[in-house]
PDB file of C-alpha atoms in Angstrom:
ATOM      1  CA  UNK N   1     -15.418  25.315  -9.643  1.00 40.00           C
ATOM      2  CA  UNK N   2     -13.929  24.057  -6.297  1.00 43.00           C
ATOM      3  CA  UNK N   3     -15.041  21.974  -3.899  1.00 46.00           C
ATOM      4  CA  UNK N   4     -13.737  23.972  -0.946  1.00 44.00           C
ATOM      5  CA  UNK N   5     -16.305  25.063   1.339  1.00 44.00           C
ATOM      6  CA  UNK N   6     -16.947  28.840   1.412  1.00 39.00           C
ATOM      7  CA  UNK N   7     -15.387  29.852   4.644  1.00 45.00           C
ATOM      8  CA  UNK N   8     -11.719  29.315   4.711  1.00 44.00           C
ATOM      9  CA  UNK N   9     -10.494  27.740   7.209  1.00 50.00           C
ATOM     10  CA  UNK N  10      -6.591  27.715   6.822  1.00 51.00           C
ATOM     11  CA  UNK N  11      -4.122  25.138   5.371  1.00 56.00           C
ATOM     12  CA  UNK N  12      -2.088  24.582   2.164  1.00 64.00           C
ATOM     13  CA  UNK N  13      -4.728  23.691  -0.590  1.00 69.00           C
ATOM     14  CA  UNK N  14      -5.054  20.242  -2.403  1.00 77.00           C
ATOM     15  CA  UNK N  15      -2.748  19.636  -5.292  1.00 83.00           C
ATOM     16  CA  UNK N  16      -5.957  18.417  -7.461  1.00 86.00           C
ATOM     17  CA  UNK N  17      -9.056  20.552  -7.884  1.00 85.00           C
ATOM     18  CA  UNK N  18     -10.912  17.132  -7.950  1.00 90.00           C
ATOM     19  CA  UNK N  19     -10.502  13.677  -7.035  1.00 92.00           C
ATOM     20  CA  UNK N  20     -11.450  12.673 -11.147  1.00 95.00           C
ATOM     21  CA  UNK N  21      -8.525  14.787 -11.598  1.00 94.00           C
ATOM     22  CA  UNK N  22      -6.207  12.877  -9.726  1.00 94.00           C
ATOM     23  CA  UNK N  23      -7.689   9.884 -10.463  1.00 96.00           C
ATOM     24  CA  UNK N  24      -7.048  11.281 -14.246  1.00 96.00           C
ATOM     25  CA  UNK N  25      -3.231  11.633 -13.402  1.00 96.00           C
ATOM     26  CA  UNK N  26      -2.774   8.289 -11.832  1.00 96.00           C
ATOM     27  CA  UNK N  27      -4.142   6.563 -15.282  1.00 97.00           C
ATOM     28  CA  UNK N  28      -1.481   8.365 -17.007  1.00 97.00           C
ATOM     29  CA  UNK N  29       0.909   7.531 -14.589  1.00 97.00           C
ATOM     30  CA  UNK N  30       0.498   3.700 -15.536  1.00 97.00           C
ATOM     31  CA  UNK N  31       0.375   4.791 -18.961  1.00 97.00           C
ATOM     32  CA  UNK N  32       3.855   6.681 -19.032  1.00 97.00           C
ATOM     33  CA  UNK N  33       5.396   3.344 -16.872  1.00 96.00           C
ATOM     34  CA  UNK N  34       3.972   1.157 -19.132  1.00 96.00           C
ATOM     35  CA  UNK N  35       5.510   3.279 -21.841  1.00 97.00           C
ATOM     36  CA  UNK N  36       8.817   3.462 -19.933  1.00 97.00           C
ATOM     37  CA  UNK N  37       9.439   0.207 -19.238  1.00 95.00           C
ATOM     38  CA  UNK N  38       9.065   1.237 -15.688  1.00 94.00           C
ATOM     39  CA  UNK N  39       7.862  -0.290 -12.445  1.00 90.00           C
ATOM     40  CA  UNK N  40       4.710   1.176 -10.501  1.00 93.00           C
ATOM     41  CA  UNK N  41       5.720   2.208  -7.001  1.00 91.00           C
ATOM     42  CA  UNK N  42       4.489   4.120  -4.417  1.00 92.00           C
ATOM     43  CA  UNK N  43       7.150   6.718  -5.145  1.00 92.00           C
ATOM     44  CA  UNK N  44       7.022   6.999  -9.086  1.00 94.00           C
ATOM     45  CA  UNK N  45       3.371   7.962  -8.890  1.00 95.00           C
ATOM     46  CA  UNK N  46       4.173  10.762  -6.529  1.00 94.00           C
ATOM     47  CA  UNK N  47       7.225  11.846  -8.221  1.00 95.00           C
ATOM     48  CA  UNK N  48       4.806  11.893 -11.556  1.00 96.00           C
ATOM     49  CA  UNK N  49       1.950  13.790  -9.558  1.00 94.00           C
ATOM     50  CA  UNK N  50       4.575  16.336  -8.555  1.00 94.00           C
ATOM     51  CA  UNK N  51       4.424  15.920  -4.968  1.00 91.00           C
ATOM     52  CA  UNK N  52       6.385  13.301  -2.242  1.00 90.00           C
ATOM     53  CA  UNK N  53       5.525  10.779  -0.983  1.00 90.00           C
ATOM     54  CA  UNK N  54       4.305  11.039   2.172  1.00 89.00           C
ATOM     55  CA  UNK N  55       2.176  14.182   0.986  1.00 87.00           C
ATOM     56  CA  UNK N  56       0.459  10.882  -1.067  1.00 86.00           C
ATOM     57  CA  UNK N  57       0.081   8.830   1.419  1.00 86.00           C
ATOM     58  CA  UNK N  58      -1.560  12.018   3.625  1.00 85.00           C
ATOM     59  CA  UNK N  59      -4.009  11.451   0.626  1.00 86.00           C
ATOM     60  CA  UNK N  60      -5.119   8.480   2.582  1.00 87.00           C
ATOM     61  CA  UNK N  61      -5.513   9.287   5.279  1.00 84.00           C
ATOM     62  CA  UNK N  62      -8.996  10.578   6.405  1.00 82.00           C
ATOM     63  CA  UNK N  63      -8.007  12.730   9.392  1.00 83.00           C
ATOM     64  CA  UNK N  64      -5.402  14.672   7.202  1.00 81.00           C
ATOM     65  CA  UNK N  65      -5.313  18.038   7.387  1.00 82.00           C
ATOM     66  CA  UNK N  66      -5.443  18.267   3.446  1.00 80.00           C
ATOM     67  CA  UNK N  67      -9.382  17.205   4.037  1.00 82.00           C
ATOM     68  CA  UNK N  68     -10.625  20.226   6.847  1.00 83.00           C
ATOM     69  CA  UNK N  69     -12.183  22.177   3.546  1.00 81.00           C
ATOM     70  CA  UNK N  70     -13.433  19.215   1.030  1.00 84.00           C
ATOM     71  CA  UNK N  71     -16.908  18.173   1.981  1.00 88.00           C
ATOM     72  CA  UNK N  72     -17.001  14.447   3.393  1.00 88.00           C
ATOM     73  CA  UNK N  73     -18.390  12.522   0.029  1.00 89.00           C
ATOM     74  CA  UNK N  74     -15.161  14.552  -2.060  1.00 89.00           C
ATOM     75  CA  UNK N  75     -12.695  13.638   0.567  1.00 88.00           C
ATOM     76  CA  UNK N  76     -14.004   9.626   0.492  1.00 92.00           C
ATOM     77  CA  UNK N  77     -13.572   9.949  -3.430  1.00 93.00           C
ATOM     78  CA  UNK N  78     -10.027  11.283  -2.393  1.00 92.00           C
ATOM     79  CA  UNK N  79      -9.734   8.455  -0.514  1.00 92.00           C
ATOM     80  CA  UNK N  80     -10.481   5.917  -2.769  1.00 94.00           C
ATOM     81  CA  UNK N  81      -8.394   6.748  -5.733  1.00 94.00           C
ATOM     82  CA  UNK N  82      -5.216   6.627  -3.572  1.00 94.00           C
ATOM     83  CA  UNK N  83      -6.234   3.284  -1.604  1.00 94.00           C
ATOM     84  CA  UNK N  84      -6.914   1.809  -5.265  1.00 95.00           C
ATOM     85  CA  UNK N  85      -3.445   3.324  -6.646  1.00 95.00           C
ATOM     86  CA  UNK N  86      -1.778   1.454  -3.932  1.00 92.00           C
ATOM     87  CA  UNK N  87      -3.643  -1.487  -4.376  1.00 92.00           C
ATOM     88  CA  UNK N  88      -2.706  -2.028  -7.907  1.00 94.00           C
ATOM     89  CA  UNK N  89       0.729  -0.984  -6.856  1.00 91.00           C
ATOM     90  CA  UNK N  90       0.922  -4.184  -4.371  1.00 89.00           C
ATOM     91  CA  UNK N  91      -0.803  -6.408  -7.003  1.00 89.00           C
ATOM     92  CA  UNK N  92       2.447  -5.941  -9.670  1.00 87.00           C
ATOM     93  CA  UNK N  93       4.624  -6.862  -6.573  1.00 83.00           C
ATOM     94  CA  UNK N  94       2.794  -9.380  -5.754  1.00 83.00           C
ATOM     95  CA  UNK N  95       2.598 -11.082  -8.640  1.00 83.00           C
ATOM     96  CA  UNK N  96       6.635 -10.416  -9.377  1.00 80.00           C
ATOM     97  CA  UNK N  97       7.100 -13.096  -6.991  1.00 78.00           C
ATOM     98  CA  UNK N  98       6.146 -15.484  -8.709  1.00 76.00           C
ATOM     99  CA  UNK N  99       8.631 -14.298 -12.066  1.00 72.00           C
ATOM    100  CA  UNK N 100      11.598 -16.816 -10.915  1.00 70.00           C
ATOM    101  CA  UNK N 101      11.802 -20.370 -10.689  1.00 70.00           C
ATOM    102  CA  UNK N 102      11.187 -20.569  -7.192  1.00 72.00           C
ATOM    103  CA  UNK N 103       8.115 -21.355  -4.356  1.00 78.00           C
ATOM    104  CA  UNK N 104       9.932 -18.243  -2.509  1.00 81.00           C
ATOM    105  CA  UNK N 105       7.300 -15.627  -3.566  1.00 77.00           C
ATOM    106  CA  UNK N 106       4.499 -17.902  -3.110  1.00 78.00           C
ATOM    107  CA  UNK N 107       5.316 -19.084   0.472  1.00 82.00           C
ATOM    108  CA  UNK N 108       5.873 -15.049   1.092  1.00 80.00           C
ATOM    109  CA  UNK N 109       1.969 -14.484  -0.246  1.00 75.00           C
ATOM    110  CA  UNK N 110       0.646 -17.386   1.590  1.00 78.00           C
ATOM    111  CA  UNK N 111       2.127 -16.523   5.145  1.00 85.00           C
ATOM    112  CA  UNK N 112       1.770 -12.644   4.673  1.00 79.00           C
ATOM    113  CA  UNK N 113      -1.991 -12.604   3.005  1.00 75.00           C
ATOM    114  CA  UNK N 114      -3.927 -16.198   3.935  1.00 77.00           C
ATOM    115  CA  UNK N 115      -2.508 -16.646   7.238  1.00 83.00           C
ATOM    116  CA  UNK N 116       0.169 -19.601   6.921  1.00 86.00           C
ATOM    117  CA  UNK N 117       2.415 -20.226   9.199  1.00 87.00           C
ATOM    118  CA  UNK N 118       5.631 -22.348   9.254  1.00 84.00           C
ATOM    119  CA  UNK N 119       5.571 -24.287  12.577  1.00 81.00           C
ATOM    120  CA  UNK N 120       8.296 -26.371  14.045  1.00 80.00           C
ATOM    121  CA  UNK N 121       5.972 -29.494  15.953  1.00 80.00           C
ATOM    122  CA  UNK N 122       8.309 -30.799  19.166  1.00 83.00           C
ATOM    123  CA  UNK N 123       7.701 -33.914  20.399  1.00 81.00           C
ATOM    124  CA  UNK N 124       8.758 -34.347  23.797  1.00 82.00           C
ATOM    125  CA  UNK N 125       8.267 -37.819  25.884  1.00 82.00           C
ATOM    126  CA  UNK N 126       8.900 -37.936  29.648  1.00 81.00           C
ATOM    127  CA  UNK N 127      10.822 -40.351  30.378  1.00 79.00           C
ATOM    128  CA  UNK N 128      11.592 -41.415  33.862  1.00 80.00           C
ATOM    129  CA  UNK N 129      15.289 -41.313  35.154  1.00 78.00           C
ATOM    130  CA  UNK N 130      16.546 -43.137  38.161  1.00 80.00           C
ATOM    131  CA  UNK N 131      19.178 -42.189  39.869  1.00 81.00           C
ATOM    132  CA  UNK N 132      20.608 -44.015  42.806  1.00 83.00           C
ATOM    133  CA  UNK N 133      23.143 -42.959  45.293  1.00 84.00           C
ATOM    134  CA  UNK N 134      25.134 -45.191  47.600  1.00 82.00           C
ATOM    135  CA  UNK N 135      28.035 -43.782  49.829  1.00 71.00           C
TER     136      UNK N 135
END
């Protein structure tokens, strides 16, 4: 059964009958890297969905044209199961920084996520010069 409404209004039809179906095919995704002794990435998991991926990251996006059939509560579900994908996505390279011996991922984390910022503090004293002239 699809979720497409009954008129048709045009456009190339969703890759996954369901968002549970994607959602389905992500899981084994991570499964088959995990398997593989491969990284997550953005791209793997479209390359393993069969698709690219900016035709993924359309996924996201709620004004896509992918959506103008899928009622609003399917196209949320949609929605979610790519925004989570990505999420765990940025969690492994997240916490990759942190693999070496060095504070380089962490200071990366803490500027780019918690708002840290390296600042240069310039002290600067006004000091009075005196300059005389005498022909």
């Amino acid at each position: 059964m699809s979720n497409v409404n009954s008129k048709n209004k045009g456009g190339r039809p969703l890759k996954f009958k369901s968002p549970d179906e994607l959602q389905k095919k992500i899981d084994e995704y991570y499964k088959w890297a995990n398997e593989n002794r491969k990284h997550i990435t953005v791209t793997g998991l479209a390359w393993f969905l069969g698709t690219n991926r900016q035709t993924l990251l359309n996924y996201e996006n709620e004004n896509s044209d992918l959506y103008r059939n899928i009622k609003n509560s399917e196209k949320a579900k949609f929605i979610d199961s790519i925004k989570c994908a990505k999420a765990r996505i940025e969690m492994e390279y997240e916490e990759s920084l942190f693999y070496k011996n060095s504070s380089v991922g962490a200071i990366f984390t803490l500027k780019n996520n918690y708002g840290y910022v390296d600042k240069q503090e310039i002290v600067q004293e006004n000091r009075e010069i005196n300059v005389t002239l005498e022909d």
